[in-house]
XYZ file of C-alpha atoms in Angstrom:
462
model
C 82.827 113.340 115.069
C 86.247 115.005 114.440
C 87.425 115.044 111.044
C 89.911 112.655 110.345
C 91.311 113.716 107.023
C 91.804 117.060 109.646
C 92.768 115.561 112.835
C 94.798 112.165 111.945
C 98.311 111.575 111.379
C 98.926 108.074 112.016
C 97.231 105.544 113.208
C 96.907 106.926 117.197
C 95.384 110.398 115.731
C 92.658 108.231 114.272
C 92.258 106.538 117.983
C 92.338 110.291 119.115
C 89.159 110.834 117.203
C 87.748 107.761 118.283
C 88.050 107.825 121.134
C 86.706 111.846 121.962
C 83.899 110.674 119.649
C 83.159 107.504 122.150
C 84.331 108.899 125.645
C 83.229 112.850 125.697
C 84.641 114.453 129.058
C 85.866 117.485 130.363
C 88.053 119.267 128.276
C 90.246 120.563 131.290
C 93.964 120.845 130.743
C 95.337 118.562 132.623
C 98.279 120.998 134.045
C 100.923 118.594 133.080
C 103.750 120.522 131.079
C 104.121 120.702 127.610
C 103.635 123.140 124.314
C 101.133 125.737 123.951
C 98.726 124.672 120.956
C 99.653 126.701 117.799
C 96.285 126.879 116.437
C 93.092 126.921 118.268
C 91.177 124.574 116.164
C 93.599 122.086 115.237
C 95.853 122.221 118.433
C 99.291 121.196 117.748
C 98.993 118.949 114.576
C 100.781 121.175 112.177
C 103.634 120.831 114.804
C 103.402 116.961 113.820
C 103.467 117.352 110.282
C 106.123 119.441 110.176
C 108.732 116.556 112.081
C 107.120 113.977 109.720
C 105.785 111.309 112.459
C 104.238 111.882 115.607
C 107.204 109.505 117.112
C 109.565 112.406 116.229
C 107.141 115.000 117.370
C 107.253 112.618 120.349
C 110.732 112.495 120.947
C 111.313 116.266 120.736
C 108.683 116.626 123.150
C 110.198 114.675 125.685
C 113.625 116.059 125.054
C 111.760 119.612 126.521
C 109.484 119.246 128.495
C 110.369 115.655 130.373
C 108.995 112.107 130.916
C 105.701 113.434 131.362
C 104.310 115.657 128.982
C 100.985 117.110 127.244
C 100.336 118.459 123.910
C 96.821 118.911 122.610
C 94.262 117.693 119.523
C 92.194 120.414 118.737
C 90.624 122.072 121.751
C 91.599 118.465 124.133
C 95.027 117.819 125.705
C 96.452 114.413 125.191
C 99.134 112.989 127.798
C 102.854 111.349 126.753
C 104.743 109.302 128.880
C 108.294 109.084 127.911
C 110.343 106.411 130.344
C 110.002 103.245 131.567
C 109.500 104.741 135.351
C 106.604 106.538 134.453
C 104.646 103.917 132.437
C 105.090 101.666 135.008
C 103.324 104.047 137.131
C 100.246 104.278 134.838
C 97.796 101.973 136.075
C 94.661 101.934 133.529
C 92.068 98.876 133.480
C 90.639 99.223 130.123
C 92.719 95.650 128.846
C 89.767 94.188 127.050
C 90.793 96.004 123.852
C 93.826 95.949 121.636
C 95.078 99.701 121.069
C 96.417 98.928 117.769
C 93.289 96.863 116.555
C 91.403 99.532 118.165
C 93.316 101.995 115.801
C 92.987 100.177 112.832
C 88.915 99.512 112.872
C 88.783 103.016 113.647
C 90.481 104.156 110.764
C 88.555 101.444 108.458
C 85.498 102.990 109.607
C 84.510 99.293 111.621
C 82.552 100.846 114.752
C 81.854 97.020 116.065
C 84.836 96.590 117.936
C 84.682 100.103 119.405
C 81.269 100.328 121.067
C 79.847 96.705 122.251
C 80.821 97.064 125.683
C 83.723 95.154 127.551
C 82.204 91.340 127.239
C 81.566 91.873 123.972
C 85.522 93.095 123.296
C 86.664 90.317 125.754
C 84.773 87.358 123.515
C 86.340 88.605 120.748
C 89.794 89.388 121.885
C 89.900 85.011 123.030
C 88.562 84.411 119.958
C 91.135 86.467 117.883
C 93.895 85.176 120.078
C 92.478 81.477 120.028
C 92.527 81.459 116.208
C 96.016 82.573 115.722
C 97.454 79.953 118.240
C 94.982 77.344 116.283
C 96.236 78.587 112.962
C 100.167 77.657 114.392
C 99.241 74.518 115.450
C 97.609 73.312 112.299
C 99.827 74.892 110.096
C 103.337 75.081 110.981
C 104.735 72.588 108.377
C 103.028 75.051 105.989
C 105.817 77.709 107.575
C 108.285 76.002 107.139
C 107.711 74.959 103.691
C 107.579 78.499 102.991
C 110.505 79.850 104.080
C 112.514 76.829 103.057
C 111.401 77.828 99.560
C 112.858 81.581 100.415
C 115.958 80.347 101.583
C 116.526 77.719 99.002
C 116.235 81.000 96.796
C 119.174 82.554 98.149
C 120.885 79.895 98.526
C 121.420 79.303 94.732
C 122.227 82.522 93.910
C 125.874 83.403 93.129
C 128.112 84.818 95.952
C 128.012 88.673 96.252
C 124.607 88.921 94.636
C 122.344 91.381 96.005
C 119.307 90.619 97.330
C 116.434 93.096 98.072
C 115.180 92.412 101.634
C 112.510 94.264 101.629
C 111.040 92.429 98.317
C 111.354 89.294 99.224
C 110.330 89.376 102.909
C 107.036 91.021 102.380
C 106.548 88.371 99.543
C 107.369 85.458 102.992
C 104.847 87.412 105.040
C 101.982 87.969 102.298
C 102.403 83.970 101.345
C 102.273 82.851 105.033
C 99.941 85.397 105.875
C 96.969 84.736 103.588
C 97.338 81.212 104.013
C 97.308 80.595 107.066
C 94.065 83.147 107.648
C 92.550 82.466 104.500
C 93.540 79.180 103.607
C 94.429 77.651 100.340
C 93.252 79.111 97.950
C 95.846 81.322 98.449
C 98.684 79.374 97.050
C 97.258 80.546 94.187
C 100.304 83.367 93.151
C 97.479 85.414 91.154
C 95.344 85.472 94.072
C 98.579 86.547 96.168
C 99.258 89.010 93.422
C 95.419 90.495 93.588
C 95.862 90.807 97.424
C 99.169 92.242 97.540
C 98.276 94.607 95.468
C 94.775 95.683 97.823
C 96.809 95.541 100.658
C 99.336 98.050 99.464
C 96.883 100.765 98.293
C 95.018 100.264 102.225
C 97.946 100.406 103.835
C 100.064 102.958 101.617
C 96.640 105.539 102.390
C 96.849 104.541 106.016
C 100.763 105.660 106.239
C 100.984 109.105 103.985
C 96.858 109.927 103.263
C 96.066 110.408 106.606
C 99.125 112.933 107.457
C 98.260 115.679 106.072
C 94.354 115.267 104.512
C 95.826 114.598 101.066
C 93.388 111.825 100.788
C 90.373 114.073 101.121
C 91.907 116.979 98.670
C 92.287 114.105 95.662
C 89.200 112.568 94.523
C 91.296 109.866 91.974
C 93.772 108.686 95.543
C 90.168 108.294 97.235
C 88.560 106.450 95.335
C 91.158 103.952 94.755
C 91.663 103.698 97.897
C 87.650 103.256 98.794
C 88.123 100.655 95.755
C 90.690 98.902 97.571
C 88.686 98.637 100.176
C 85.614 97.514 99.041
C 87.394 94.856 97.274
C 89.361 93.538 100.139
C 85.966 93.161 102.067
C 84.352 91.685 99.183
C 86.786 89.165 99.031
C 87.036 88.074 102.686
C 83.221 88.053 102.934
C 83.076 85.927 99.801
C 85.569 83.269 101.109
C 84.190 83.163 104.904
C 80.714 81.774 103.384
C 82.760 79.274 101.600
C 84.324 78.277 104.025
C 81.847 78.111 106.414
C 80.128 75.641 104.165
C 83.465 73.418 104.080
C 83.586 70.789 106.993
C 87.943 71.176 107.035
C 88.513 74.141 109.500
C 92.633 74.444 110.195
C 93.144 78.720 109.319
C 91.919 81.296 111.242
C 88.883 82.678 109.492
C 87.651 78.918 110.429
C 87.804 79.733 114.064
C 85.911 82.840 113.601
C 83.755 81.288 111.817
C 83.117 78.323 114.601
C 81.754 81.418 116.898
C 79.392 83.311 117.504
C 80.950 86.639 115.577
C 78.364 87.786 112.412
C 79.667 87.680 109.249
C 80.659 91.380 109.110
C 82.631 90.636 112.506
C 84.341 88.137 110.828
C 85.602 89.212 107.979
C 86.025 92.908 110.428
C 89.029 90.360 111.764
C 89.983 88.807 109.302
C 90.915 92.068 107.473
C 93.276 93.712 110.818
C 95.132 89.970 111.362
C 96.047 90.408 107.212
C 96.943 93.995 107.009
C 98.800 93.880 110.295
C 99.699 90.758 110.120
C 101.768 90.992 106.972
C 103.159 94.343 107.723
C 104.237 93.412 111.460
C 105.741 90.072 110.074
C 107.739 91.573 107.129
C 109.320 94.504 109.304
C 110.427 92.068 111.898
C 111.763 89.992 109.294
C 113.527 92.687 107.664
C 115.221 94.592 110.594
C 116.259 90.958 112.185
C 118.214 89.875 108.620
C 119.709 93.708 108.559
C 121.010 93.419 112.365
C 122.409 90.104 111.595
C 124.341 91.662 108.590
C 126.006 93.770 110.865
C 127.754 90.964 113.220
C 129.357 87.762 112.002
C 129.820 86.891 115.474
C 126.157 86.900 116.730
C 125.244 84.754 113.220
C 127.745 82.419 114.792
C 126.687 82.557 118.071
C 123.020 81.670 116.531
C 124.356 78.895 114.667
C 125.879 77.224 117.610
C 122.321 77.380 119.547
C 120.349 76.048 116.769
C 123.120 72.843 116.236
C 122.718 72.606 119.796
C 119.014 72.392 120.316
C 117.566 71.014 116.523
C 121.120 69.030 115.674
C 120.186 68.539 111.987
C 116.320 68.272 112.143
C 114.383 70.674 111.450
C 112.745 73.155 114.222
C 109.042 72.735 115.834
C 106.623 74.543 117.194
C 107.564 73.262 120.368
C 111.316 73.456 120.011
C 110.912 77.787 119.251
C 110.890 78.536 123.161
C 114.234 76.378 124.092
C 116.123 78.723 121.177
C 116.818 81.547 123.625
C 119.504 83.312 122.006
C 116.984 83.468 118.933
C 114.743 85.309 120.989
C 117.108 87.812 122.239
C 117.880 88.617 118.701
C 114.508 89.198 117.884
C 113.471 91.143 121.358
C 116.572 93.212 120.604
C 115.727 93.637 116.883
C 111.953 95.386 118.473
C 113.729 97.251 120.672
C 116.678 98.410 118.209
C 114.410 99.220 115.563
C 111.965 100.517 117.516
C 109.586 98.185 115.549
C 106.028 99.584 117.422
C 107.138 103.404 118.515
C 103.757 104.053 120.014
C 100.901 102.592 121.881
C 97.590 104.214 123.526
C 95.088 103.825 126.001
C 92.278 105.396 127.536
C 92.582 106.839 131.089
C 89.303 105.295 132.298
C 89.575 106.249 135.666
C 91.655 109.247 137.064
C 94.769 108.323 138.054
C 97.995 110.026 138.642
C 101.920 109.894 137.273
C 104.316 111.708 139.810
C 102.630 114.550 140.875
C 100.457 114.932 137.714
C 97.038 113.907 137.607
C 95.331 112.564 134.467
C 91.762 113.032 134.125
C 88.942 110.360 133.501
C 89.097 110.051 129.815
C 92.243 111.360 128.716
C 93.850 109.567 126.039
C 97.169 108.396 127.084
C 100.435 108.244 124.876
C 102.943 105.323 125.545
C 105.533 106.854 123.365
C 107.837 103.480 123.272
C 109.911 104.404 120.619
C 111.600 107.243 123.133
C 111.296 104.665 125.827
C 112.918 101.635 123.676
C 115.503 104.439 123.307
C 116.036 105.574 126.741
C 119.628 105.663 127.873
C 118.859 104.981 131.488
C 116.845 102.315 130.887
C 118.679 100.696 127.946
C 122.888 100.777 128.158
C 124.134 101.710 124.412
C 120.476 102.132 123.381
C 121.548 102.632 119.821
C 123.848 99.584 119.918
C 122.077 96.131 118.618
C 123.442 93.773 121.532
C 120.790 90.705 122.078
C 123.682 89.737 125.190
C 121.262 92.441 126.999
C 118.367 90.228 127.060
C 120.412 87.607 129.300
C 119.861 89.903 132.205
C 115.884 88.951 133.997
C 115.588 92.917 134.456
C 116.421 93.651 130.830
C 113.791 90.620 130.010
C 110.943 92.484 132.833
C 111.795 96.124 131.825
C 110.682 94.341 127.701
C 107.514 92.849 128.901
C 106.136 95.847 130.820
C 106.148 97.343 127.573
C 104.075 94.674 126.034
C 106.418 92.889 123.650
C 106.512 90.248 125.372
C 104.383 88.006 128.016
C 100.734 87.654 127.807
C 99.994 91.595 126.690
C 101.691 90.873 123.767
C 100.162 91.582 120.367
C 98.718 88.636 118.577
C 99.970 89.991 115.084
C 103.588 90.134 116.987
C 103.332 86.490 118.346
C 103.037 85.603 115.211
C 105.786 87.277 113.409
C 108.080 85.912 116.027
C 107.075 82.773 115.161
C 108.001 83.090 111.503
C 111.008 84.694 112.003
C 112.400 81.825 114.508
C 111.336 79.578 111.513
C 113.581 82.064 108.815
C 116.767 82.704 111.199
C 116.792 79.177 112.546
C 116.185 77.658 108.441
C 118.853 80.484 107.450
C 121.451 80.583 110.302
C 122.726 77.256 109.789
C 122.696 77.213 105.759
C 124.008 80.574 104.849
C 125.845 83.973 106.674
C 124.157 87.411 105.268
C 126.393 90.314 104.638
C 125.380 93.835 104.121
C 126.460 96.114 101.828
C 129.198 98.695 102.648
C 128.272 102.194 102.273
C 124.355 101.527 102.476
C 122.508 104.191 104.397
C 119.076 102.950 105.873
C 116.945 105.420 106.924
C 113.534 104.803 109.113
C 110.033 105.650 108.340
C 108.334 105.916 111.847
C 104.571 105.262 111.285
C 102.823 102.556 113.619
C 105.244 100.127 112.474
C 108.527 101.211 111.828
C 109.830 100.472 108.214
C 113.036 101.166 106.157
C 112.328 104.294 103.792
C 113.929 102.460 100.498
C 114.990 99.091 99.732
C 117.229 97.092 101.712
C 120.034 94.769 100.484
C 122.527 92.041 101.556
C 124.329 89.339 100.164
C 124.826 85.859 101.224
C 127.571 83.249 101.234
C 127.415 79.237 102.318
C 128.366 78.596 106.173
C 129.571 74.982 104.891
């Protein structure tokens, strides 16, 4: 099996490794243009490195060579597609898997979820999909209760204060998050704290360890992070056999635990819905509040549809769908921040893109943060406009890249969810401001995140 403290620089190297290790085939070039590798045994990783993400690599790649284009991982070419015509062309039935759980358990080491055959991945996948929606249902007051704590927060802080974003958002995921999974004992701030703090070292290896084999090289970063680890199992295979023994079942470990999964599958899920989870909520979360800094008059045009459709109640589970305008703000915040710049899949069948083929087996880049930025798909493609997302092509072009309809990801249908519960609680109560002169620079990993703190103030709408 490749190397991965070698071979992986984010979370789709890991898949790379994955899947060669799963799928061997042919290691043909694929005659589909693109760079030469610049070292025979490591192809062109050190190219990666060097721009810092492969979604820069990515775009730089596309810039030269086109909308189709190769590059290679070690001794095995690996195939990019770079526009929205192109992807559509890519026709690939492997959709019993989730690339970026897929990613994930490959990089935890979790081989169940990569080798049991299709029915096994399709059980799980309704399962995993069934306990989120489950989780909603039973727990939405729980949401809101959260986030009117956040907001209640801000609100009594003195005009012009500054108010780290990033801080207190991952704080609202981590709280919803673990609660609604794990269930109560989680309102517990210690055992938040303990998490948190788990979570951080997993996911902080996950972003920089994994870039450049620095992990490997320092026996003290491994082994904290191998602590980490073990702990955060420990812990979610501790509380699934309480649970289990419990006759309430209302969070999603409960669902898991009401099927047929093993333990170890369990608490396998259990551990991608909370690292993702958190991370995918928070970001969304974050890069929603900073757009809406930006323009007073989209905050007011916000305000207007939640008056409009909640009057002075507050919102439901079932009212999130009729607040349109919401959801353009938070399709265009994806697409504006680029929040997921990269997807994968596995060409299990040959198939063909323009006049390239792909062979059986190749892994397949969706490089979405150079489509999500594509000026002839997207008008202003750096300008945050959620007006865009009134037009039904604008809506279709979003959905054929999976961020919305029935491919989206379950960690993402979730984060929406909270963050229709935060803009529609915060829209109506308070305007956010940001501050002049801040730069905020991006840190393009599988989820994109701001490089250093981000702050805003807040003043009362009344």
């Amino acid at each position: 099996m490749l190397d991965f403290a070698i071979f992986a620089v984010t979370f789709v190297i890991i898949l790379v490794g994955a899947v060669l290790y799963l799928y061997p085939s042919s290691r043909r070039a694929s005659g589909i243009p693109g760079p030469n590798p610049t070292d025979d045994k490591d192809g062109n990783l050190q190219d990666i490195v060097n721009k810092g993400s492969l979604h820069e690599f990515l775009v730089d790649l596309h810039q030269e060579f086109g909308s189709v284009a190769s590059f290679w991982f070690g001794g095995r070419p690996v195939v990019s597609l770079g526009s929205l015509k192109q992807l559509q062309q890519h026709i690939n039935p492997n959709h019993t898997t989730d690339s970026f759980e897929t990613m994930l358990k490959s990089l935890l080491g979790y081989q169940s979820g990569l080798g049991g055959g299709s029915s096994e991945a399709i059980m799980r996948k309704k399962v995993y999909d069934s306990g989120i929606n489950n989780t909603l249902n039973n727990n939405f007051p729980l949401v809101l209760k959260i986030v009117d704590e956040l907001v209640g927060k801000w609100k009594s802080y003195p005009e012009g204060q500054h108010i780290p974003l990033c801080a207190h958002l991952i704080g609202l995921s981590m709280k919803t998050v673990t609660q609604l999974a794990l269930g109560e004992l989680f309102t517990d701030n210690s055992r938040i704290i303990a998490f948190r703090k788990n979570h951080d070292a997993i996911w902080s290896e996950i972003g920089k360890g994994y870039l450049d084999g620095s992990l490997e090289k320092s026996a003290t970063r491994k082994g904290h992070y191998e602590k980490a680890l073990t702990e955060m199992e420990s812990v979610l295979l501790s509380l699934a056999k309480e649970r289990k023994s419990q006759r309430k079942r209302s969070v999603f470990v409960d669902t898991l635990l009401q099927s047929s999964l093993t333990e170890r599958q369990t608490m396998e899920d259990c551990m991608v819905f909370t690292l993702a989870g958190c991370v995918i909520t928070a970001n969304l979360c974050i890069w929603a509040l900073h757009f809406l800094s930006t323009s007073e008059e989209v905050q007011d045009k916000l305000c207007q549809e939640i008056e409009q459709v909640l009057g002075s109640g507050q919102i439901s589970l079932e009212q999130i769908p009729k607040l349109r305008y919401c959801q353009q703000i938070l399709n265009e915040t994806v697409r504006t921040a680029k929040l997921t710049p990269v997807a994968a899949r596995l060409q299990q069948v040959e198939g063909k893109v323009d006049q390239h083929v792909i062979p059986k087996e190749t892994l397949v880049i969706y490089a979405l943060g150079v489509v999500l930025q594509d000026s002839d798909t997207w008008s202003g493609p750096s300008r945050f406009d959620p007006a865009r997302f009134e037009e039904e092509s604008t809506r279709r072009n979003f959905c054929l890249l999976g961020f919305s309809g029935n491919q989206t990801c379950p960690e993402l249908r979730f984060a929406y969810t909270v963050a229709t519960v935060l803009l529609s609680t915060l829209a109506r109560q308070l305007k956010v401001h940001r501050l002049k002169g801040q730069v905020l620079e991006v840190k393009s990993e599988l989820v994109s995140t701001p490089k250093d703190e981000t702050w805003i103030t807040v003043s009362s709408r009344k």
